[in-house]
XYZ file of N, CA, C and O in Angstrom:
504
model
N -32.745 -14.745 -46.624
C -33.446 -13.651 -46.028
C -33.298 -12.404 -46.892
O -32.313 -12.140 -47.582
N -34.316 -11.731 -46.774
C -34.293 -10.250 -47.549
C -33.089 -9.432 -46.975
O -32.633 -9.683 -45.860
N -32.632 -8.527 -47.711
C -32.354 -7.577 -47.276
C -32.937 -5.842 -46.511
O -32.383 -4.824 -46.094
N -33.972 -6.216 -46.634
C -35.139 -5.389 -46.332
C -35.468 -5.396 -44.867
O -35.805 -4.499 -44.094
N -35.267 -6.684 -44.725
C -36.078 -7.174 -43.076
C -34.537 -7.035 -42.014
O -34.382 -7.831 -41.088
N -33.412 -5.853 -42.334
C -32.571 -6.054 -41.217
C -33.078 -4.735 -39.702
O -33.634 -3.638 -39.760
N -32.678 -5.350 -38.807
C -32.548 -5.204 -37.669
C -32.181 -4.041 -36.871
O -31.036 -4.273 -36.483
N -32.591 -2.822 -36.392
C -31.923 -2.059 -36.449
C -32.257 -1.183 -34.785
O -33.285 -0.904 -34.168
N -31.139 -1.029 -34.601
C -31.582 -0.761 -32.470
C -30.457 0.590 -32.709
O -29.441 0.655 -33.402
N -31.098 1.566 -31.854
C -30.538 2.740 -31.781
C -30.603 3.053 -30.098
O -31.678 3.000 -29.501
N -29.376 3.369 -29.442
C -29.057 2.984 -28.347
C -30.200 4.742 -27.735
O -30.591 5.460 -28.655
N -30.396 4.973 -26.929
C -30.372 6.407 -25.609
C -29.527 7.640 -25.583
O -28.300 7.595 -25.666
N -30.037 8.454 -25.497
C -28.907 9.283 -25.329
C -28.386 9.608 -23.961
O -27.613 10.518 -23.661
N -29.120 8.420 -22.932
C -28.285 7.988 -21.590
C -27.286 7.057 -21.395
O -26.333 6.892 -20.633
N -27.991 6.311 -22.652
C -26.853 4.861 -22.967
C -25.560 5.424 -23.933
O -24.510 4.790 -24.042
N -25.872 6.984 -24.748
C -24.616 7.421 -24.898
C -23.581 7.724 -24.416
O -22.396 7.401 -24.497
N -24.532 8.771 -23.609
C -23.635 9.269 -22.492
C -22.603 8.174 -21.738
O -21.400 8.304 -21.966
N -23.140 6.892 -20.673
C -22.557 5.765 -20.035
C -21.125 5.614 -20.655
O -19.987 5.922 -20.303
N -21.952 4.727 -22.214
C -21.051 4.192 -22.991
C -19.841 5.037 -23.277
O -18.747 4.543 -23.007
N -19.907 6.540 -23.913
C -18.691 7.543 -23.904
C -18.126 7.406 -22.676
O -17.038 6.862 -22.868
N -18.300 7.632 -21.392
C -17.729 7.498 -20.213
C -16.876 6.789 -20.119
O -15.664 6.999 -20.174
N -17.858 5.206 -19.857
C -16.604 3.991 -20.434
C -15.553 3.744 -21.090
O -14.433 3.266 -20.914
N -16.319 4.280 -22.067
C -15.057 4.172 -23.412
C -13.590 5.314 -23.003
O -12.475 4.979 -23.404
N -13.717 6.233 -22.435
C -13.044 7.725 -22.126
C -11.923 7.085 -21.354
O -10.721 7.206 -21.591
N -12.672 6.161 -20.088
C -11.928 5.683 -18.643
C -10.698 4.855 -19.975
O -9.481 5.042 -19.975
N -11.259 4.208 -20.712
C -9.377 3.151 -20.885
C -9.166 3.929 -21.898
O -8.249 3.314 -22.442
N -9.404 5.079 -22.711
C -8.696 5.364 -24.251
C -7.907 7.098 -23.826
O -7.253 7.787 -24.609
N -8.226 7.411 -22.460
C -7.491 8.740 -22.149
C -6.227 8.406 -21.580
O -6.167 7.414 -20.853
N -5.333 9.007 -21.778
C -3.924 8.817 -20.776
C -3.725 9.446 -20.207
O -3.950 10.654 -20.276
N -3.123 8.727 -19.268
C -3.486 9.018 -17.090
C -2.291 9.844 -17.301
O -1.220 9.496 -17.799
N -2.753 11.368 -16.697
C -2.502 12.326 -16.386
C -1.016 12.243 -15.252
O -0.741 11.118 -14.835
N -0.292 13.198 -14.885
C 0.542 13.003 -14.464
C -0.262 13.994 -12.423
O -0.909 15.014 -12.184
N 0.188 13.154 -11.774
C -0.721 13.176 -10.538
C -0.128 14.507 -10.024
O 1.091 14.529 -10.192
N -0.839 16.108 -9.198
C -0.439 17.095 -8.804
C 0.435 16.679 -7.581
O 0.566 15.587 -7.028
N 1.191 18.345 -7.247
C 1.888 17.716 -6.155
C 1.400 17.323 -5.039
O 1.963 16.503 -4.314
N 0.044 17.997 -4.729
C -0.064 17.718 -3.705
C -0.453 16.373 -3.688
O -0.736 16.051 -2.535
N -0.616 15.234 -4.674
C -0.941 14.029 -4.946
C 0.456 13.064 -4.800
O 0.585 11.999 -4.196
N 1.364 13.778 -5.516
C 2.613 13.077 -4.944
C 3.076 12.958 -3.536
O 3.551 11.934 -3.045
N 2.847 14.400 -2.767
C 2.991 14.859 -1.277
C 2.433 13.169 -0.677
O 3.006 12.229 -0.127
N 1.071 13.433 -1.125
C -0.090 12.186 -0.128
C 1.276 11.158 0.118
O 1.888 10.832 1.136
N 1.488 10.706 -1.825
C 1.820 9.570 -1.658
C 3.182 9.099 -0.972
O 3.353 8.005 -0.435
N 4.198 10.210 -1.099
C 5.001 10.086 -0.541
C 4.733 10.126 1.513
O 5.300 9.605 2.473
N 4.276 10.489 1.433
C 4.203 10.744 3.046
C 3.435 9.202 3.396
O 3.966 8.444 4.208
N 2.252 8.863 2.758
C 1.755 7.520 3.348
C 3.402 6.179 2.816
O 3.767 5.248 3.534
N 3.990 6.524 1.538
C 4.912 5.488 2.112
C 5.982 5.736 2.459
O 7.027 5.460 1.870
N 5.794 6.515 3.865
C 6.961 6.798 4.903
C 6.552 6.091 5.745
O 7.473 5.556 6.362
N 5.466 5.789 6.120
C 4.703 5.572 7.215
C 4.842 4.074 7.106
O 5.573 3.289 7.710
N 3.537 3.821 5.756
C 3.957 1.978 5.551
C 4.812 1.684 4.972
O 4.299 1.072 4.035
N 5.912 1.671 4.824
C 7.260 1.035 5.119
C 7.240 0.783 6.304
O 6.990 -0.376 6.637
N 7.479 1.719 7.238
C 7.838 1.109 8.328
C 7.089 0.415 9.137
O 7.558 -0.442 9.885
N 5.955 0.686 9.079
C 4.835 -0.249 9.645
C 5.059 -1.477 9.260
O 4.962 -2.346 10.126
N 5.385 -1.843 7.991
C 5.511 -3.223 7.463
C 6.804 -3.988 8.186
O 6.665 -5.080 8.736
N 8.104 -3.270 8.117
C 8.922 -4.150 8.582
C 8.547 -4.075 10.085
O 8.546 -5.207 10.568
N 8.227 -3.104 10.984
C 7.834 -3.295 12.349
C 6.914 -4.738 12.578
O 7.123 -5.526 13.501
N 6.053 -4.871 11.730
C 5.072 -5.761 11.842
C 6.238 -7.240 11.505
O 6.598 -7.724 12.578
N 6.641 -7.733 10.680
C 7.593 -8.288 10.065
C 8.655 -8.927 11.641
O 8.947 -10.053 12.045
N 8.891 -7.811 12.030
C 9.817 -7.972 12.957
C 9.170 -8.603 14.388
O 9.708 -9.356 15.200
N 7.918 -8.060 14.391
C 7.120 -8.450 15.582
C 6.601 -9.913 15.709
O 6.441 -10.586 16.728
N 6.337 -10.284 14.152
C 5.543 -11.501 13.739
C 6.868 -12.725 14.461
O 6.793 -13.566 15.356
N 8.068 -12.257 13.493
C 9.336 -13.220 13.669
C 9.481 -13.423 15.280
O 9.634 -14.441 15.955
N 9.392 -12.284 15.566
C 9.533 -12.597 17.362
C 8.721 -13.330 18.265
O 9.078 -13.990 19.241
N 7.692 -13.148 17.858
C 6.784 -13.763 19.117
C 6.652 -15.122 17.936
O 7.438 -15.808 18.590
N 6.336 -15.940 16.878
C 7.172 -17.169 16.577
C 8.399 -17.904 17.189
O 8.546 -19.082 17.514
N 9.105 -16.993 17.235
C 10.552 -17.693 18.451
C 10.014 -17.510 20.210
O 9.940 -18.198 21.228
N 9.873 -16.830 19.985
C 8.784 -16.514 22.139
C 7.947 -17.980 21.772
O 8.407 -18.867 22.491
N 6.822 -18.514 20.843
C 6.156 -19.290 21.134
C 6.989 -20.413 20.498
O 6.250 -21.390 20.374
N 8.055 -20.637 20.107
C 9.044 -21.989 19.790
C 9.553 -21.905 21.267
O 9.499 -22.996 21.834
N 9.891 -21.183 21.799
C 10.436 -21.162 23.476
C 9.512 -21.822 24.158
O 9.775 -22.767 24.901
N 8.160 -21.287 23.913
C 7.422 -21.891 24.929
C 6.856 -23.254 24.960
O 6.537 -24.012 25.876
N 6.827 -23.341 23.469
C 6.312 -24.718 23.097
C 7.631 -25.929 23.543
O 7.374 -27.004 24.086
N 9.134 -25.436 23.153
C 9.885 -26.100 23.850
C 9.941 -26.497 25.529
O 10.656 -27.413 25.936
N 9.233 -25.817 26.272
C 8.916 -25.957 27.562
C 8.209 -26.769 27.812
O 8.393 -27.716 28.576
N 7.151 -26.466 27.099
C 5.419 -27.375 27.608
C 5.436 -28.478 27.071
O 5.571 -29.350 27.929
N 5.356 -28.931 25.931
C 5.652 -29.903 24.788
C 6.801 -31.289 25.427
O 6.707 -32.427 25.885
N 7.812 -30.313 25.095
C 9.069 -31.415 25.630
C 9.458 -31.384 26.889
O 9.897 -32.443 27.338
N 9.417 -30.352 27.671
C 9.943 -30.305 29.045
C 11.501 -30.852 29.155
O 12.510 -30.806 28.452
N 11.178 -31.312 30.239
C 13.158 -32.080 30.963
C 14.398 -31.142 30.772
O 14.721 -30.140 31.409
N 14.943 -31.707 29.803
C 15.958 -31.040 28.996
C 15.835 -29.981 28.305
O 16.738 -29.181 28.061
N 14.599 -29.914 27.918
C 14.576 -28.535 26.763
C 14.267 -27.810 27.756
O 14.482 -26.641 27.437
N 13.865 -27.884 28.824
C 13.638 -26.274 29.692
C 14.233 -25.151 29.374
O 13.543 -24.155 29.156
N 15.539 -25.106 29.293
C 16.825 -24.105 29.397
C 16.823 -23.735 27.939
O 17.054 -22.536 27.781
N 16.629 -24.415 26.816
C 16.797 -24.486 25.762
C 15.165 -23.071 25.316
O 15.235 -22.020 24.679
N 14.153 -23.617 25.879
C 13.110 -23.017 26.010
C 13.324 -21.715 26.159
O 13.349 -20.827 25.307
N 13.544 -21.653 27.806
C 13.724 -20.526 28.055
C 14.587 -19.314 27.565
O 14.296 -18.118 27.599
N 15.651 -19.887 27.129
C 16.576 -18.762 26.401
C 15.745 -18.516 25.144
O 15.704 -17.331 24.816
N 14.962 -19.509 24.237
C 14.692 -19.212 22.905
C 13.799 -18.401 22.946
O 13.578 -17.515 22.120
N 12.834 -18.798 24.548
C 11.495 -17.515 24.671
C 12.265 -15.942 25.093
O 11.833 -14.828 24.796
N 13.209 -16.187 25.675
C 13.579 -14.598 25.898
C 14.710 -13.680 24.695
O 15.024 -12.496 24.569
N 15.061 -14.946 23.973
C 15.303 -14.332 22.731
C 14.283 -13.728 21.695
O 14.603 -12.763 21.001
N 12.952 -14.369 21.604
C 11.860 -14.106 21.157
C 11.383 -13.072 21.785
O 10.846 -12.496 20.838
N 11.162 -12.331 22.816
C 10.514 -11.395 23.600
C 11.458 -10.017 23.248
O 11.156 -8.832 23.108
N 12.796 -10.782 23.173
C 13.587 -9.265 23.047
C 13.089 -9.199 21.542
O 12.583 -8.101 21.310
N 13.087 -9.778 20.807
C 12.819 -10.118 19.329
C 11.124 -8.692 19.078
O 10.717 -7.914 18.215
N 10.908 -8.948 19.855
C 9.441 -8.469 19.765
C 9.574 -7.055 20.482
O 8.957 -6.060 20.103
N 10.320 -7.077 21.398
C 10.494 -5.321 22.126
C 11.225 -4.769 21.110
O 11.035 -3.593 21.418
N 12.142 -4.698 19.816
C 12.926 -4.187 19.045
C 11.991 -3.816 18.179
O 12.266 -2.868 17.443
N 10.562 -4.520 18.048
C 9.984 -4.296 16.865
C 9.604 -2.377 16.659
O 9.650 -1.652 15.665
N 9.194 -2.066 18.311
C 9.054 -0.496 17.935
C 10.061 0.225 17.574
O 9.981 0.870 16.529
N 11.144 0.264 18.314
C 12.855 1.176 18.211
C 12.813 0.849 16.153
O 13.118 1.758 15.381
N 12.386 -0.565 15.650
C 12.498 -0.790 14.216
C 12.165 0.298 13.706
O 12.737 1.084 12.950
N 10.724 0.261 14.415
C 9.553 1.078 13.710
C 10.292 2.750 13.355
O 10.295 3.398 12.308
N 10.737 2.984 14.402
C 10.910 4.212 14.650
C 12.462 4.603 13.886
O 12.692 5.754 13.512
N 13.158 3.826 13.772
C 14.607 3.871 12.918
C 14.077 4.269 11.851
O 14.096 5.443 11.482
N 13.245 2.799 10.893
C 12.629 2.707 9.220
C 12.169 4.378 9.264
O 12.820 5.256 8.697
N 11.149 4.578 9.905
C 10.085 6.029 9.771
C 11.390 6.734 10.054
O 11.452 6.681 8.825
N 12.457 7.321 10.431
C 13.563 8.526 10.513
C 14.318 8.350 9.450
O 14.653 9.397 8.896
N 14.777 7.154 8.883
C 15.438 6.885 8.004
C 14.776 7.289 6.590
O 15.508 7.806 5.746
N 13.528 7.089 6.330
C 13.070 6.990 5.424
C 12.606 8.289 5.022
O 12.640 8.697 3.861
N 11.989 9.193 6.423
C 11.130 10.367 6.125
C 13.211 11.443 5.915
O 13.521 12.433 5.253
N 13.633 10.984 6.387
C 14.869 11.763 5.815
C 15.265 11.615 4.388
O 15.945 12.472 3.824
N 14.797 10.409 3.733
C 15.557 10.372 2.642
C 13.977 10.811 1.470
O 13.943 10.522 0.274
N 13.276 11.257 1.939
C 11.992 11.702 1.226
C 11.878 13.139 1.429
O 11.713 13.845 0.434
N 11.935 13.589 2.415
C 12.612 14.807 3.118
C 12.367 15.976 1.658
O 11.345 16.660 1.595
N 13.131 16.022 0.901
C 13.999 17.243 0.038
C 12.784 16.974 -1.010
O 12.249 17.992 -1.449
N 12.263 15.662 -1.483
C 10.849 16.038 -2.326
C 10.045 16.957 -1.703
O 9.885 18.177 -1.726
N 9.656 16.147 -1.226
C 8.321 16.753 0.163
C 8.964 17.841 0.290
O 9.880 17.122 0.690
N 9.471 19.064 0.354
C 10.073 20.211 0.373
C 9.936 21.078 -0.771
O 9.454 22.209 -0.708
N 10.385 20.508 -1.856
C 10.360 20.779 -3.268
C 8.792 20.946 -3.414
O 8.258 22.055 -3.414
N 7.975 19.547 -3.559
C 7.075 19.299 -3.769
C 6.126 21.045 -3.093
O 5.721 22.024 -3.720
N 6.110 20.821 -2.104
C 5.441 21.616 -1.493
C 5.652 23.357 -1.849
O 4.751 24.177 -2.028
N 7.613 23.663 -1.892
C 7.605 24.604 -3.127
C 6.759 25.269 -3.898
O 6.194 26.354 -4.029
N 6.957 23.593 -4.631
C 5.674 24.023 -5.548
C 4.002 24.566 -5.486
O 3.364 25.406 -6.120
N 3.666 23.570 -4.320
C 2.168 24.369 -4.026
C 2.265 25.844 -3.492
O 1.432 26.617 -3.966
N 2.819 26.160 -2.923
C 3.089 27.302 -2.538
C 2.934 28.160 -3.534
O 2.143 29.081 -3.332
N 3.507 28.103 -4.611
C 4.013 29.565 -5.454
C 3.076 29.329 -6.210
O 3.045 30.151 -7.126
N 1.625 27.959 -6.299
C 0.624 28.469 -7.458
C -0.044 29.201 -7.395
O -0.745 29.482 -8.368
């Protein structure tokens, strides 16, 4: 082939624009997040933490409430008693899950506490 006959495509200056964009998103380095961005984040994981083990704790419980019950219905006779204690071990299992909830969230928003303070400091005096 000649050298004469090459090929030659010249992109938009919308398809510049895009393409710079693109290119910008992975070759810039990620900025360090304001406080009030840290604030967010700290405060949402005060919250889910504890939501998670509450949930965690709730799941485990009513699993043992329905091993209780299934020991009832299922096997009957003998397992009655066996049942029944495992379902009311399971039920208490499941009433602890809020008091959890509420420990994790005091425990946690205390030990986040003195950022979130600081942090906020900081917005203040800009």
């Amino acid at each position: 082939m000649n050298e004469n006959n090459k090929f030659i495509y010249s992109y938009s200056s919308q398809e510049k624009e895009e393409a710079e964009k693109i290119r910008k998103k992975y070759t810039e380095m990620p900025k360090e997040p304001s406080p009030l961005e840290q604030m967010r984040k700290l405060d949402k994981s005060v919250n889910s933490t504890a939501t998670a083990v509450s949930i965690i704790v709730g799941i485990i419980g009513a699993l043992i409430f329905g091993a209780g019950f299934s020991l009832i219905l299922v096997w009957g006779g003998k397992s009655v008693a066996a049942g029944i204690i495992t379902g009311i071990i399971g039920a208490i299992i499941v009433a602890v899950a809020y008091p959890t909830y509420l420990w994790c969230f005091k425990k946690k928003k205390s030990k986040i506490a003195p950022k979130i303070t600081e942090l906020g400091n900081q917005i203040s005096k800009m």
